[in-house]
């Protein structure tokens, strides 16, 4: 406790100092109110309690107290007046300008009790101020974190989504209960015509729910780009979510694969409310009842991917939705429910805006849950080929051949793929072909450096902390890479054939490529990259004892870039 005593009588100052010395860490004394404020402004720590005489010759206690209050408005300093005045007006001024008063002659017990009581108040006030400031900083940090997260999610959405003007028959609405949305509606082109569509609802609300949709979205798009079957897609998404999501978090989903003819589809449902099939007269034909657990709950051994195969008729439609629709409540706590939902669906073919308005009018407030509605009207048509041809027209019509050499000094100190990507941009421009070609080259360069030049073993990654050990060892070996090491990339672009031939060669250790087998063990965390590169290429051939690989990429092959609604 820090105390300041202001009294024009030295005996009073000394008496109070002696009474309080055992409870105070510092006591400052003044014989006048003149210069007190200036002294306090230079103090490293302000006093907690000030004992202030009322009657003083140069400046009385009331004026001094008023100056102190005006000089330090943001600090709580307890001012206790010492006074011989005993009239009500004086007492009133003491309590108006200070916090308390003690009558002279000062009694030790009274002085100690009041000083300690007001010190407790000062401590509590300072703790409250400290907690307030800490809470303010926390709120500012949360607002900053949310702003950054919102920016990232917006960029992700913009990156994955374009106006899906080449797909007709798909409509949707998704509204978050907070800034971030735990609901998900995505669509991707099938490489051989048709589309994949998913509507999903992550556990919880807000940022945690939104984050949990990211691995599912990435898995969905990567599998869709390969043109895999719906069973393989939902199996991969489930495996990804089991690995990434904490216990108790999951993703309820309905996933559709619509064939190129626009009428045939396959459906997998896990955890979402019943979807409806309606005819052209808005009559309910049947329901799609979920038979599975949500994604991310069961292990790969337990997961069931039993699918439903359907062929719909012209003008039929499927309406799927998340539980934010049926579980929206009104002021009486009554849920919107299934019966109201069916009544709305059968009343108007324009299901999405009509259903959304009905839910809002019923609830008479913002919904407490994320709310999403998906409508598939058959036939669903996909004319993505038009955009594919437009991108082909933007490619250069001039054939070119070039060779890029990467000596050991470059391999050690330069990010190879950053430089290669810059070169390929100059050759091909932007577009999804650039991404696919760079994906292929990234795998080829990684194999050449890691296994050919550095002689790394991918099986290290399966050990405890395997990835950390692998890349730590990689950095160590890269730092002492033989100065004679090199990699050479030859690029042959033939616009007349709509193809790009890439040949990568190195002088490191080769392998028996005749024994090369496709990676079939999906439990391993390595070896999948070269399989993906093989699938993106029209051909991938090794030669020269495995030190040379030639990849053929045709721009007219059905590589489709996934789109996001």
Coordinates of C-alpha atoms in Angstrom, one line a residue:
X1 CA 0.0 0.0 0.0
X2 CA 1.3 3.5 -0.9
X3 CA 0.1 6.4 1.2
X4 CA 0.5 10.2 0.9
X5 CA 0.0 12.5 3.9
X6 CA -0.6 16.2 3.3
X7 CA -0.9 18.3 6.5
X8 CA 0.7 21.7 7.4
X9 CA 1.5 20.5 11.0
X10 CA 4.6 18.4 11.2
X11 CA 3.3 16.6 14.4
X12 CA 0.2 15.5 12.6
X13 CA 2.2 14.2 9.6
X14 CA 4.6 12.3 11.9
X15 CA 1.8 10.9 14.0
X16 CA -0.1 9.5 11.0
X17 CA 3.1 8.1 9.5
X18 CA 3.9 6.2 12.7
X19 CA 0.3 4.8 12.9
X20 CA 0.4 3.6 9.3
X21 CA 4.1 2.6 8.8
X22 CA 3.5 -1.1 9.5
X23 CA 0.8 -1.5 6.8
X24 CA 2.4 0.7 4.1
X25 CA 5.3 0.1 1.7
X26 CA 5.8 3.8 1.0
X27 CA 4.6 7.0 2.7
X28 CA 5.2 10.4 1.2
X29 CA 4.5 13.6 3.3
X30 CA 3.8 17.2 2.3
X31 CA 3.2 20.3 4.3
X32 CA 1.0 21.9 1.7
X33 CA -1.2 21.2 -1.2
X34 CA 1.0 23.4 -3.4
X35 CA 3.0 21.3 -5.9
X36 CA 1.4 18.0 -4.9
X37 CA -0.1 17.4 -8.4
X38 CA 3.2 18.1 -10.1
X39 CA 5.0 15.7 -7.8
X40 CA 2.4 13.0 -8.4
X41 CA 2.7 13.4 -12.2
X42 CA 6.3 12.4 -11.9
X43 CA 5.7 9.4 -9.6
X44 CA 6.3 5.9 -11.1
X45 CA 3.3 4.6 -9.1
X46 CA 0.5 6.8 -7.8
X47 CA -0.5 6.5 -4.1
X48 CA -3.4 4.3 -3.2
X49 CA -4.6 6.4 -0.3
X50 CA -4.2 10.2 0.4
X51 CA -4.7 11.6 3.9
X52 CA -5.5 15.3 3.3
X53 CA -5.9 18.0 5.9
X54 CA -8.8 20.4 5.1
X55 CA -7.5 23.6 6.7
X56 CA -4.1 24.6 5.3
X57 CA -2.8 28.2 4.8
X58 CA -1.6 28.2 1.2
X59 CA -4.1 25.9 -0.4
X60 CA -6.9 24.2 1.5
X61 CA -7.7 20.5 1.2
X62 CA -10.8 20.9 -0.8
X63 CA -9.0 22.7 -3.6
X64 CA -6.1 20.2 -3.5
X65 CA -8.5 17.3 -3.8
X66 CA -10.3 18.9 -6.7
X67 CA -7.0 19.4 -8.6
X68 CA -6.0 15.8 -7.9
X69 CA -9.3 14.5 -9.3
X70 CA -9.0 16.6 -12.4
X71 CA -5.4 15.6 -13.0
X72 CA -6.0 11.8 -12.7
X73 CA -9.5 11.1 -13.9
X74 CA -8.7 7.6 -14.9
X75 CA -7.2 6.5 -11.6
X76 CA -9.1 5.6 -8.4
X77 CA -7.2 7.2 -5.5
X78 CA -8.9 7.1 -2.1
X79 CA -8.9 10.6 -0.5
X80 CA -9.6 10.7 3.3
X81 CA -9.9 14.2 4.8
X82 CA -8.4 15.0 8.2
X83 CA -10.5 17.8 9.7
X84 CA -11.5 19.6 12.9
X85 CA -14.6 20.9 11.2
X86 CA -17.7 19.2 12.5
X87 CA -20.5 21.0 10.6
X88 CA -22.7 19.2 8.1
X89 CA -21.6 21.4 5.2
X90 CA -18.0 20.4 5.8
X91 CA -18.9 16.8 6.0
X92 CA -20.8 17.0 2.8
X93 CA -17.9 18.6 1.0
X94 CA -15.5 15.9 2.3
X95 CA -17.7 13.2 0.8
X96 CA -18.3 15.1 -2.4
X97 CA -14.6 15.8 -3.1
X98 CA -13.2 12.8 -1.3
X99 CA -14.1 9.3 -0.2
X100 CA -14.2 9.7 3.6
X101 CA -13.1 11.8 6.6
X102 CA -11.5 11.4 10.0
X103 CA -12.0 13.9 12.8
X104 CA -9.0 15.4 14.6
X105 CA -7.5 14.5 17.0
X106 CA -7.0 11.3 15.0
X107 CA -7.7 8.0 16.8
X108 CA -5.4 5.2 15.7
X109 CA -8.1 2.5 15.4
X110 CA -10.3 4.7 13.3
X111 CA -7.5 5.8 11.0
X112 CA -6.3 2.2 10.5
X113 CA -9.8 0.8 9.9
X114 CA -10.7 3.5 7.3
X115 CA -7.4 3.4 5.5
X116 CA -7.5 -0.4 5.2
X117 CA -11.2 -0.3 4.1
X118 CA -10.5 2.2 1.3
X119 CA -7.4 0.3 0.3
X120 CA -9.5 -2.8 -0.2
X121 CA -11.8 -0.7 -2.4
X122 CA -8.9 0.6 -4.4
X123 CA -7.6 -3.0 -4.9
X124 CA -11.0 -4.2 -6.1
X125 CA -11.3 -1.2 -8.4
X126 CA -7.8 -1.8 -9.9
X127 CA -8.6 -5.5 -10.4
X128 CA -11.9 -4.6 -12.2
X129 CA -10.0 -2.1 -14.4
X130 CA -7.3 -4.7 -15.1
X131 CA -10.0 -7.3 -16.0
X132 CA -11.8 -4.8 -18.1
X133 CA -8.7 -3.9 -20.0
X134 CA -7.8 -7.6 -20.4
X135 CA -11.3 -8.3 -21.7
X136 CA -11.1 -5.4 -24.1
X137 CA -7.8 -6.7 -25.5
X138 CA -9.4 -10.2 -25.7
X139 CA -12.4 -8.8 -27.6
X140 CA -10.1 -6.9 -29.9
X141 CA -8.0 -10.1 -30.6
X142 CA -11.2 -12.1 -31.2
X143 CA -12.5 -9.4 -33.6
X144 CA -9.1 -9.5 -35.4
X145 CA -9.0 -13.3 -35.5
X146 CA -12.5 -13.4 -36.9
X147 CA -11.7 -10.7 -39.5
X148 CA -8.7 -12.7 -40.6
X149 CA -10.7 -15.9 -40.7
X150 CA -13.5 -14.3 -42.6
X151 CA -11.0 -12.9 -45.1
X152 CA -9.5 -16.4 -45.5
X153 CA -12.9 -18.0 -46.0
X154 CA -14.0 -15.4 -48.4
X155 CA -10.8 -15.9 -50.4
X156 CA -11.3 -19.7 -50.3
X157 CA -14.9 -19.3 -51.5
X158 CA -13.8 -16.9 -54.3
X159 CA -11.0 -19.2 -55.4
X160 CA -13.2 -22.3 -55.5
X161 CA -16.3 -20.7 -57.0
X162 CA -17.1 -19.1 -60.3
X163 CA -20.5 -18.4 -61.7
X164 CA -21.8 -21.8 -62.6
X165 CA -23.5 -20.7 -65.7
X166 CA -22.7 -24.0 -67.5
X167 CA -24.7 -26.1 -65.1
X168 CA -28.5 -25.8 -65.2
X169 CA -31.1 -27.3 -62.9
X170 CA -29.3 -26.6 -59.6
X171 CA -30.4 -23.9 -57.2
X172 CA -29.6 -23.3 -53.6
X173 CA -29.7 -21.0 -50.5
X174 CA -27.4 -21.0 -47.5
X175 CA -27.6 -18.6 -44.6
X176 CA -25.3 -18.7 -41.5
X177 CA -26.5 -18.1 -38.0
X178 CA -23.2 -16.3 -37.3
X179 CA -20.5 -14.9 -39.5
X180 CA -19.3 -18.3 -40.5
X181 CA -21.4 -21.1 -41.9
X182 CA -21.3 -24.8 -40.8
X183 CA -23.5 -25.7 -43.7
X184 CA -22.0 -26.6 -47.1
X185 CA -23.4 -26.8 -50.6
X186 CA -20.8 -27.6 -53.3
X187 CA -21.0 -28.9 -56.9
X188 CA -18.3 -30.2 -59.2
X189 CA -18.3 -31.2 -62.9
X190 CA -17.9 -34.9 -63.6
X191 CA -15.0 -35.3 -66.1
X192 CA -17.2 -37.4 -68.4
X193 CA -20.3 -35.3 -68.1
X194 CA -22.8 -34.7 -65.3
X195 CA -22.2 -33.3 -61.9
X196 CA -21.4 -34.2 -58.3
X197 CA -23.5 -32.3 -55.7
X198 CA -23.2 -32.2 -51.9
X199 CA -25.3 -30.5 -49.1
X200 CA -23.8 -30.9 -45.6
X201 CA -24.2 -29.7 -42.1
X202 CA -21.2 -29.7 -39.7
X203 CA -21.6 -30.2 -35.9
X204 CA -22.1 -26.9 -34.0
X205 CA -22.1 -23.4 -35.3
X206 CA -19.8 -20.6 -36.2
X207 CA -16.0 -20.8 -36.9
X208 CA -15.4 -24.3 -35.5
X209 CA -18.2 -25.7 -37.7
X210 CA -17.0 -23.8 -40.8
X211 CA -13.4 -25.0 -40.3
X212 CA -14.5 -28.6 -40.1
X213 CA -16.0 -28.3 -43.6
X214 CA -12.7 -27.5 -45.2
X215 CA -11.1 -31.0 -45.2
X216 CA -14.4 -32.4 -46.6
X217 CA -14.5 -29.8 -49.3
X218 CA -10.9 -30.4 -50.4
X219 CA -11.5 -34.2 -50.5
X220 CA -14.7 -33.7 -52.4
X221 CA -13.1 -31.6 -55.1
X222 CA -9.9 -33.7 -55.4
X223 CA -11.9 -36.9 -55.9
X224 CA -14.4 -35.2 -58.3
X225 CA -11.5 -34.0 -60.5
X226 CA -10.4 -37.6 -60.8
X227 CA -13.9 -38.7 -61.9
X228 CA -14.2 -41.3 -59.1
X229 CA -17.4 -43.0 -58.2
X230 CA -19.7 -41.7 -55.5
X231 CA -18.8 -44.6 -53.2
X232 CA -15.1 -43.7 -53.5
X233 CA -15.8 -40.1 -52.9
X234 CA -17.8 -40.5 -49.7
X235 CA -15.3 -43.1 -48.4
X236 CA -12.4 -40.8 -48.9
X237 CA -14.3 -37.9 -47.3
X238 CA -15.1 -40.0 -44.3
X239 CA -11.5 -41.2 -43.9
X240 CA -10.3 -37.6 -44.1
X241 CA -12.8 -36.4 -41.5
X242 CA -12.0 -39.3 -39.1
X243 CA -8.3 -38.3 -39.2
X244 CA -8.8 -34.5 -38.9
X245 CA -11.9 -33.9 -36.8
X246 CA -11.8 -34.1 -32.9
X247 CA -14.1 -36.4 -31.1
X248 CA -17.7 -35.3 -31.2
X249 CA -17.5 -33.4 -34.5
X250 CA -19.0 -34.8 -37.7
X251 CA -20.6 -33.9 -41.0
X252 CA -24.1 -34.9 -41.9
X253 CA -24.4 -35.0 -45.7
X254 CA -26.3 -35.9 -48.7
X255 CA -24.1 -36.5 -51.8
X256 CA -25.4 -36.9 -55.3
X257 CA -23.8 -38.1 -58.5
X258 CA -25.8 -37.1 -61.6
X259 CA -24.9 -38.9 -64.9
X260 CA -24.3 -37.1 -68.2
X261 CA -27.8 -37.8 -69.4
X262 CA -29.2 -35.5 -66.6
X263 CA -31.7 -38.1 -65.3
X264 CA -29.8 -40.9 -63.7
X265 CA -28.3 -40.4 -60.3
X266 CA -26.7 -42.1 -57.3
X267 CA -27.3 -40.9 -53.8
X268 CA -25.6 -41.4 -50.4
X269 CA -27.2 -39.9 -47.3
X270 CA -25.9 -39.8 -43.7
X271 CA -27.4 -37.8 -40.9
X272 CA -29.4 -35.1 -42.8
X273 CA -33.3 -34.9 -42.6
X274 CA -35.3 -36.6 -45.3
X275 CA -35.0 -35.2 -48.8
X276 CA -38.1 -35.1 -51.1
X277 CA -38.7 -36.1 -54.7
X278 CA -41.5 -34.1 -56.2
X279 CA -43.2 -34.3 -59.6
X280 CA -44.2 -31.5 -61.9
X281 CA -47.5 -31.0 -60.0
X282 CA -45.6 -30.5 -56.7
X283 CA -46.9 -33.9 -55.4
X284 CA -44.4 -35.8 -53.2
X285 CA -43.3 -38.9 -55.1
X286 CA -41.1 -40.3 -52.4
X287 CA -38.5 -39.5 -49.7
X288 CA -34.8 -40.0 -49.6
X289 CA -34.4 -41.3 -46.0
X290 CA -30.8 -41.2 -44.6
X291 CA -29.6 -44.7 -43.7
X292 CA -26.1 -43.9 -42.6
X293 CA -24.2 -42.2 -39.8
X294 CA -22.7 -38.8 -40.6
X295 CA -19.3 -38.6 -42.2
X296 CA -16.4 -38.6 -39.7
X297 CA -18.0 -40.9 -37.2
X298 CA -17.1 -44.5 -38.3
X299 CA -13.7 -45.9 -39.1
X300 CA -12.9 -47.1 -42.7
X301 CA -13.6 -50.6 -41.5
X302 CA -17.0 -49.7 -40.1
X303 CA -18.1 -47.2 -42.8
X304 CA -21.0 -48.2 -45.0
X305 CA -21.2 -46.7 -48.5
X306 CA -24.4 -48.4 -49.7
X307 CA -25.8 -46.2 -52.4
X308 CA -29.3 -45.5 -53.8
X309 CA -29.6 -45.5 -57.6
X310 CA -32.5 -43.6 -59.2
X311 CA -33.7 -42.4 -62.6
X312 CA -35.9 -39.4 -62.4
X313 CA -38.5 -38.1 -64.9
X314 CA -38.6 -34.7 -66.7
X315 CA -39.9 -32.0 -64.4
X316 CA -39.2 -34.0 -61.3
X317 CA -37.0 -32.4 -58.6
X318 CA -35.3 -33.2 -55.4
X319 CA -35.3 -30.8 -52.4
X320 CA -32.8 -31.4 -49.7
X321 CA -32.2 -29.2 -46.6
X322 CA -30.4 -29.0 -43.3
X323 CA -32.1 -29.2 -39.9
X324 CA -32.1 -25.4 -39.6
X325 CA -35.3 -25.5 -41.6
X326 CA -37.4 -27.9 -39.6
X327 CA -35.9 -27.0 -36.2
X328 CA -36.5 -23.2 -36.5
X329 CA -38.7 -22.2 -33.6
X330 CA -41.2 -19.4 -33.0
X331 CA -41.7 -17.4 -29.8
X332 CA -43.7 -20.2 -28.2
X333 CA -40.8 -22.7 -28.7
X334 CA -42.7 -24.5 -31.4
X335 CA -40.6 -26.0 -34.3
X336 CA -41.4 -25.4 -37.9
X337 CA -41.5 -29.2 -38.4
X338 CA -42.0 -31.7 -41.2
X339 CA -45.7 -31.0 -41.8
X340 CA -45.3 -27.3 -42.5
X341 CA -42.3 -28.1 -44.7
X342 CA -44.3 -30.6 -46.8
X343 CA -47.2 -28.1 -47.1
X344 CA -44.9 -25.4 -48.4
X345 CA -43.1 -27.8 -50.9
X346 CA -46.5 -28.8 -52.4
X347 CA -47.8 -25.3 -52.6
X348 CA -45.2 -23.8 -54.9
X349 CA -42.6 -25.1 -57.4
X350 CA -40.3 -22.3 -56.6
X351 CA -39.3 -24.1 -53.4
X352 CA -36.2 -22.2 -52.1
X353 CA -37.5 -18.6 -51.7
X354 CA -41.0 -19.7 -50.7
X355 CA -39.7 -22.1 -48.1
X356 CA -37.2 -19.6 -46.7
X357 CA -39.8 -16.9 -46.4
X358 CA -42.2 -19.3 -44.7
X359 CA -39.5 -20.3 -42.1
X360 CA -38.6 -16.6 -41.5
X361 CA -42.3 -15.6 -41.1
X362 CA -42.9 -18.5 -38.7
X363 CA -39.9 -17.8 -36.5
X364 CA -40.3 -14.0 -36.6
X365 CA -36.6 -13.7 -35.8
X366 CA -33.2 -14.7 -37.1
X367 CA -32.8 -18.4 -37.0
X368 CA -30.6 -19.9 -34.3
X369 CA -29.1 -22.5 -36.7
X370 CA -27.5 -22.4 -40.1
X371 CA -30.1 -22.9 -42.7
X372 CA -29.5 -24.4 -46.2
X373 CA -31.8 -25.6 -49.0
X374 CA -30.8 -27.4 -52.2
X375 CA -33.0 -28.0 -55.2
X376 CA -32.2 -30.3 -58.2
X377 CA -34.6 -29.9 -61.1
X378 CA -34.3 -32.7 -63.8
X379 CA -32.9 -32.9 -66.3
X380 CA -29.7 -31.4 -65.0
X381 CA -27.5 -30.2 -67.9
X382 CA -23.8 -29.5 -67.9
X383 CA -22.3 -27.5 -70.7
X384 CA -18.8 -27.0 -69.1
X385 CA -17.2 -28.0 -72.4
X386 CA -17.8 -24.5 -73.7
X387 CA -15.5 -23.0 -71.1
X388 CA -13.0 -25.7 -71.7
X389 CA -12.8 -24.8 -75.4
X390 CA -12.6 -21.1 -74.6
X391 CA -9.5 -21.8 -72.4
X392 CA -7.9 -23.8 -75.2
X393 CA -8.4 -20.9 -77.6
X394 CA -6.3 -18.7 -75.2
X395 CA -3.3 -21.1 -75.4
X396 CA -0.4 -20.0 -77.6
X397 CA -0.5 -21.2 -81.2
X398 CA 3.3 -21.2 -81.5
X399 CA 5.1 -24.5 -80.9
X400 CA 8.1 -24.3 -78.6
X401 CA 10.9 -26.4 -77.2
X402 CA 13.0 -25.5 -74.2
X403 CA 15.4 -27.0 -71.7
X404 CA 15.7 -25.8 -68.1
X405 CA 18.9 -26.9 -66.2
X406 CA 19.0 -27.0 -62.4
X407 CA 22.6 -27.4 -61.0
X408 CA 23.3 -28.4 -57.4
X409 CA 23.5 -24.7 -56.3
X410 CA 20.1 -24.0 -57.6
X411 CA 18.6 -27.2 -56.2
X412 CA 20.0 -26.3 -52.7
X413 CA 19.0 -22.6 -52.6
X414 CA 16.0 -22.1 -54.8
X415 CA 12.3 -23.1 -54.6
X416 CA 12.3 -25.1 -57.9
X417 CA 8.5 -25.2 -58.4
X418 CA 8.1 -21.5 -57.9
X419 CA 10.5 -20.9 -60.7
X420 CA 9.0 -23.6 -62.9
X421 CA 5.6 -22.2 -62.4
X422 CA 6.7 -18.7 -63.4
X423 CA 8.2 -20.2 -66.6
X424 CA 5.0 -22.2 -67.3
X425 CA 2.8 -19.1 -66.9
X426 CA 4.8 -17.5 -69.6
X427 CA 4.1 -20.5 -71.9
X428 CA 0.5 -21.3 -71.0
X429 CA -0.9 -18.3 -69.1
X430 CA -3.3 -18.8 -66.2
X431 CA -6.0 -21.4 -66.1
X432 CA -6.7 -24.8 -64.7
X433 CA -4.3 -26.5 -67.1
X434 CA -1.5 -24.6 -65.5
X435 CA -2.5 -25.9 -62.0
X436 CA -2.8 -29.5 -63.3
X437 CA 0.6 -29.4 -65.1
X438 CA 2.3 -27.8 -62.1
X439 CA 0.8 -30.6 -59.9
X440 CA 2.4 -33.2 -62.2
X441 CA 5.8 -31.4 -62.3
X442 CA 5.7 -30.9 -58.5
X443 CA 5.5 -34.7 -58.0
X444 CA 8.2 -35.4 -60.6
X445 CA 10.6 -32.9 -59.1
X446 CA 9.9 -34.2 -55.6
X447 CA 10.7 -37.7 -56.6
X448 CA 13.8 -36.6 -58.5
X449 CA 15.2 -34.6 -55.5
X450 CA 14.1 -36.7 -52.6
X451 CA 14.7 -40.2 -53.9
X452 CA 17.1 -39.7 -56.8
X453 CA 19.5 -37.1 -55.5
X454 CA 19.0 -37.3 -51.7
X455 CA 18.3 -41.1 -51.5
X456 CA 15.4 -40.5 -49.1
X457 CA 13.1 -43.4 -48.0
X458 CA 9.4 -42.5 -48.0
X459 CA 8.7 -45.2 -45.4
X460 CA 10.3 -42.9 -42.8
X461 CA 7.0 -40.9 -42.8
X462 CA 5.2 -43.9 -41.3
X463 CA 7.3 -43.7 -38.1
X464 CA 6.3 -41.6 -35.0
X465 CA 6.9 -38.0 -36.0
X466 CA 7.8 -39.4 -39.4
X467 CA 7.1 -36.3 -41.4
X468 CA 9.2 -34.1 -39.1
X469 CA 12.0 -36.6 -39.2
X470 CA 11.8 -37.0 -43.0
X471 CA 11.9 -33.3 -43.7
X472 CA 14.6 -32.6 -41.1
X473 CA 16.8 -35.3 -42.7
X474 CA 15.9 -33.9 -46.2
X475 CA 17.2 -30.4 -45.1
X476 CA 20.4 -32.0 -43.8
X477 CA 21.1 -33.9 -47.0
X478 CA 20.2 -31.0 -49.2
X479 CA 22.7 -28.8 -47.4
X480 CA 25.5 -31.2 -48.4
X481 CA 24.3 -32.1 -51.8
X482 CA 27.1 -33.1 -54.2
X483 CA 28.1 -30.2 -56.4
X484 CA 27.9 -32.5 -59.5
X485 CA 24.2 -33.2 -59.0
X486 CA 21.8 -31.8 -61.6
X487 CA 18.2 -32.0 -62.9
X488 CA 17.1 -31.2 -66.4
X489 CA 13.6 -30.4 -67.6
X490 CA 12.8 -30.5 -71.3
X491 CA 9.4 -29.0 -72.3
X492 CA 8.0 -29.6 -75.8
X493 CA 4.7 -27.8 -76.6
X494 CA 2.8 -28.8 -79.7
X495 CA -0.3 -26.7 -80.2
X496 CA -1.2 -28.5 -83.4
X497 CA -1.6 -31.7 -81.3
X498 CA -2.9 -29.9 -78.2
X499 CA -0.3 -31.6 -76.1
X500 CA 2.7 -30.9 -73.8
X501 CA 5.5 -33.3 -73.4
X502 CA 7.7 -32.9 -70.3
X503 CA 10.8 -34.9 -69.8
X504 CA 12.6 -34.7 -66.4
X505 CA 16.0 -36.3 -65.9
X506 CA 18.6 -36.3 -63.1
X507 CA 22.0 -37.9 -62.4
X508 CA 21.0 -39.4 -59.0
X509 CA 20.1 -42.9 -58.0
X510 CA 17.6 -44.7 -60.3
X511 CA 15.3 -47.5 -59.6
X512 CA 13.8 -50.6 -61.3
X513 CA 10.8 -48.9 -62.9
X514 CA 9.7 -52.3 -64.4
X515 CA 8.7 -53.2 -60.9
X516 CA 6.7 -50.0 -60.4
X517 CA 3.2 -50.8 -59.2
X518 CA 0.2 -48.5 -58.6
X519 CA -0.2 -47.4 -55.0
X520 CA -3.0 -49.6 -53.6
X521 CA -2.4 -49.3 -49.9
X522 CA -4.5 -46.2 -49.0
X523 CA -3.5 -46.4 -45.3
X524 CA 0.0 -45.2 -46.2
X525 CA 0.8 -41.5 -45.9
X526 CA 3.2 -41.6 -48.9
X527 CA 3.2 -42.8 -52.5
X528 CA 0.0 -41.2 -53.6
X529 CA 1.4 -38.2 -55.4
X530 CA 2.9 -40.1 -58.3
X531 CA -0.4 -42.0 -58.7
X532 CA -2.2 -38.6 -59.0
X533 CA 0.4 -37.4 -61.5
X534 CA -0.2 -40.5 -63.6
X535 CA -4.0 -40.0 -63.6
X536 CA -3.5 -36.4 -64.7
X537 CA -1.3 -37.4 -67.6
X538 CA -2.2 -39.2 -70.7
X539 CA 1.0 -41.2 -70.3
X540 CA 3.8 -41.3 -67.8
X541 CA 6.9 -43.4 -68.8
X542 CA 10.2 -44.0 -67.0
X543 CA 13.5 -44.8 -68.8
X544 CA 17.3 -44.7 -68.4
X545 CA 17.3 -46.9 -65.2
X546 CA 14.5 -44.8 -63.7
X547 CA 16.5 -41.5 -63.9
X548 CA 14.3 -40.2 -66.7
X549 CA 10.5 -39.8 -66.8
X550 CA 8.5 -38.5 -69.7
X551 CA 5.0 -37.1 -69.1
X552 CA 2.4 -36.5 -71.9
X553 CA -0.4 -34.0 -71.1
X554 CA -3.1 -33.4 -73.6
X555 CA -5.2 -30.2 -73.3
X556 CA -8.2 -31.9 -74.9
X557 CA -8.4 -34.6 -72.3
X558 CA -11.4 -34.3 -70.0
X559 CA -9.6 -32.6 -67.1
X560 CA -12.3 -30.6 -65.3
X561 CA -11.7 -28.0 -62.7
X562 CA -14.2 -28.4 -59.7
X563 CA -16.6 -25.5 -59.2
X564 CA -18.1 -24.5 -55.9
X565 CA -21.5 -23.0 -55.4

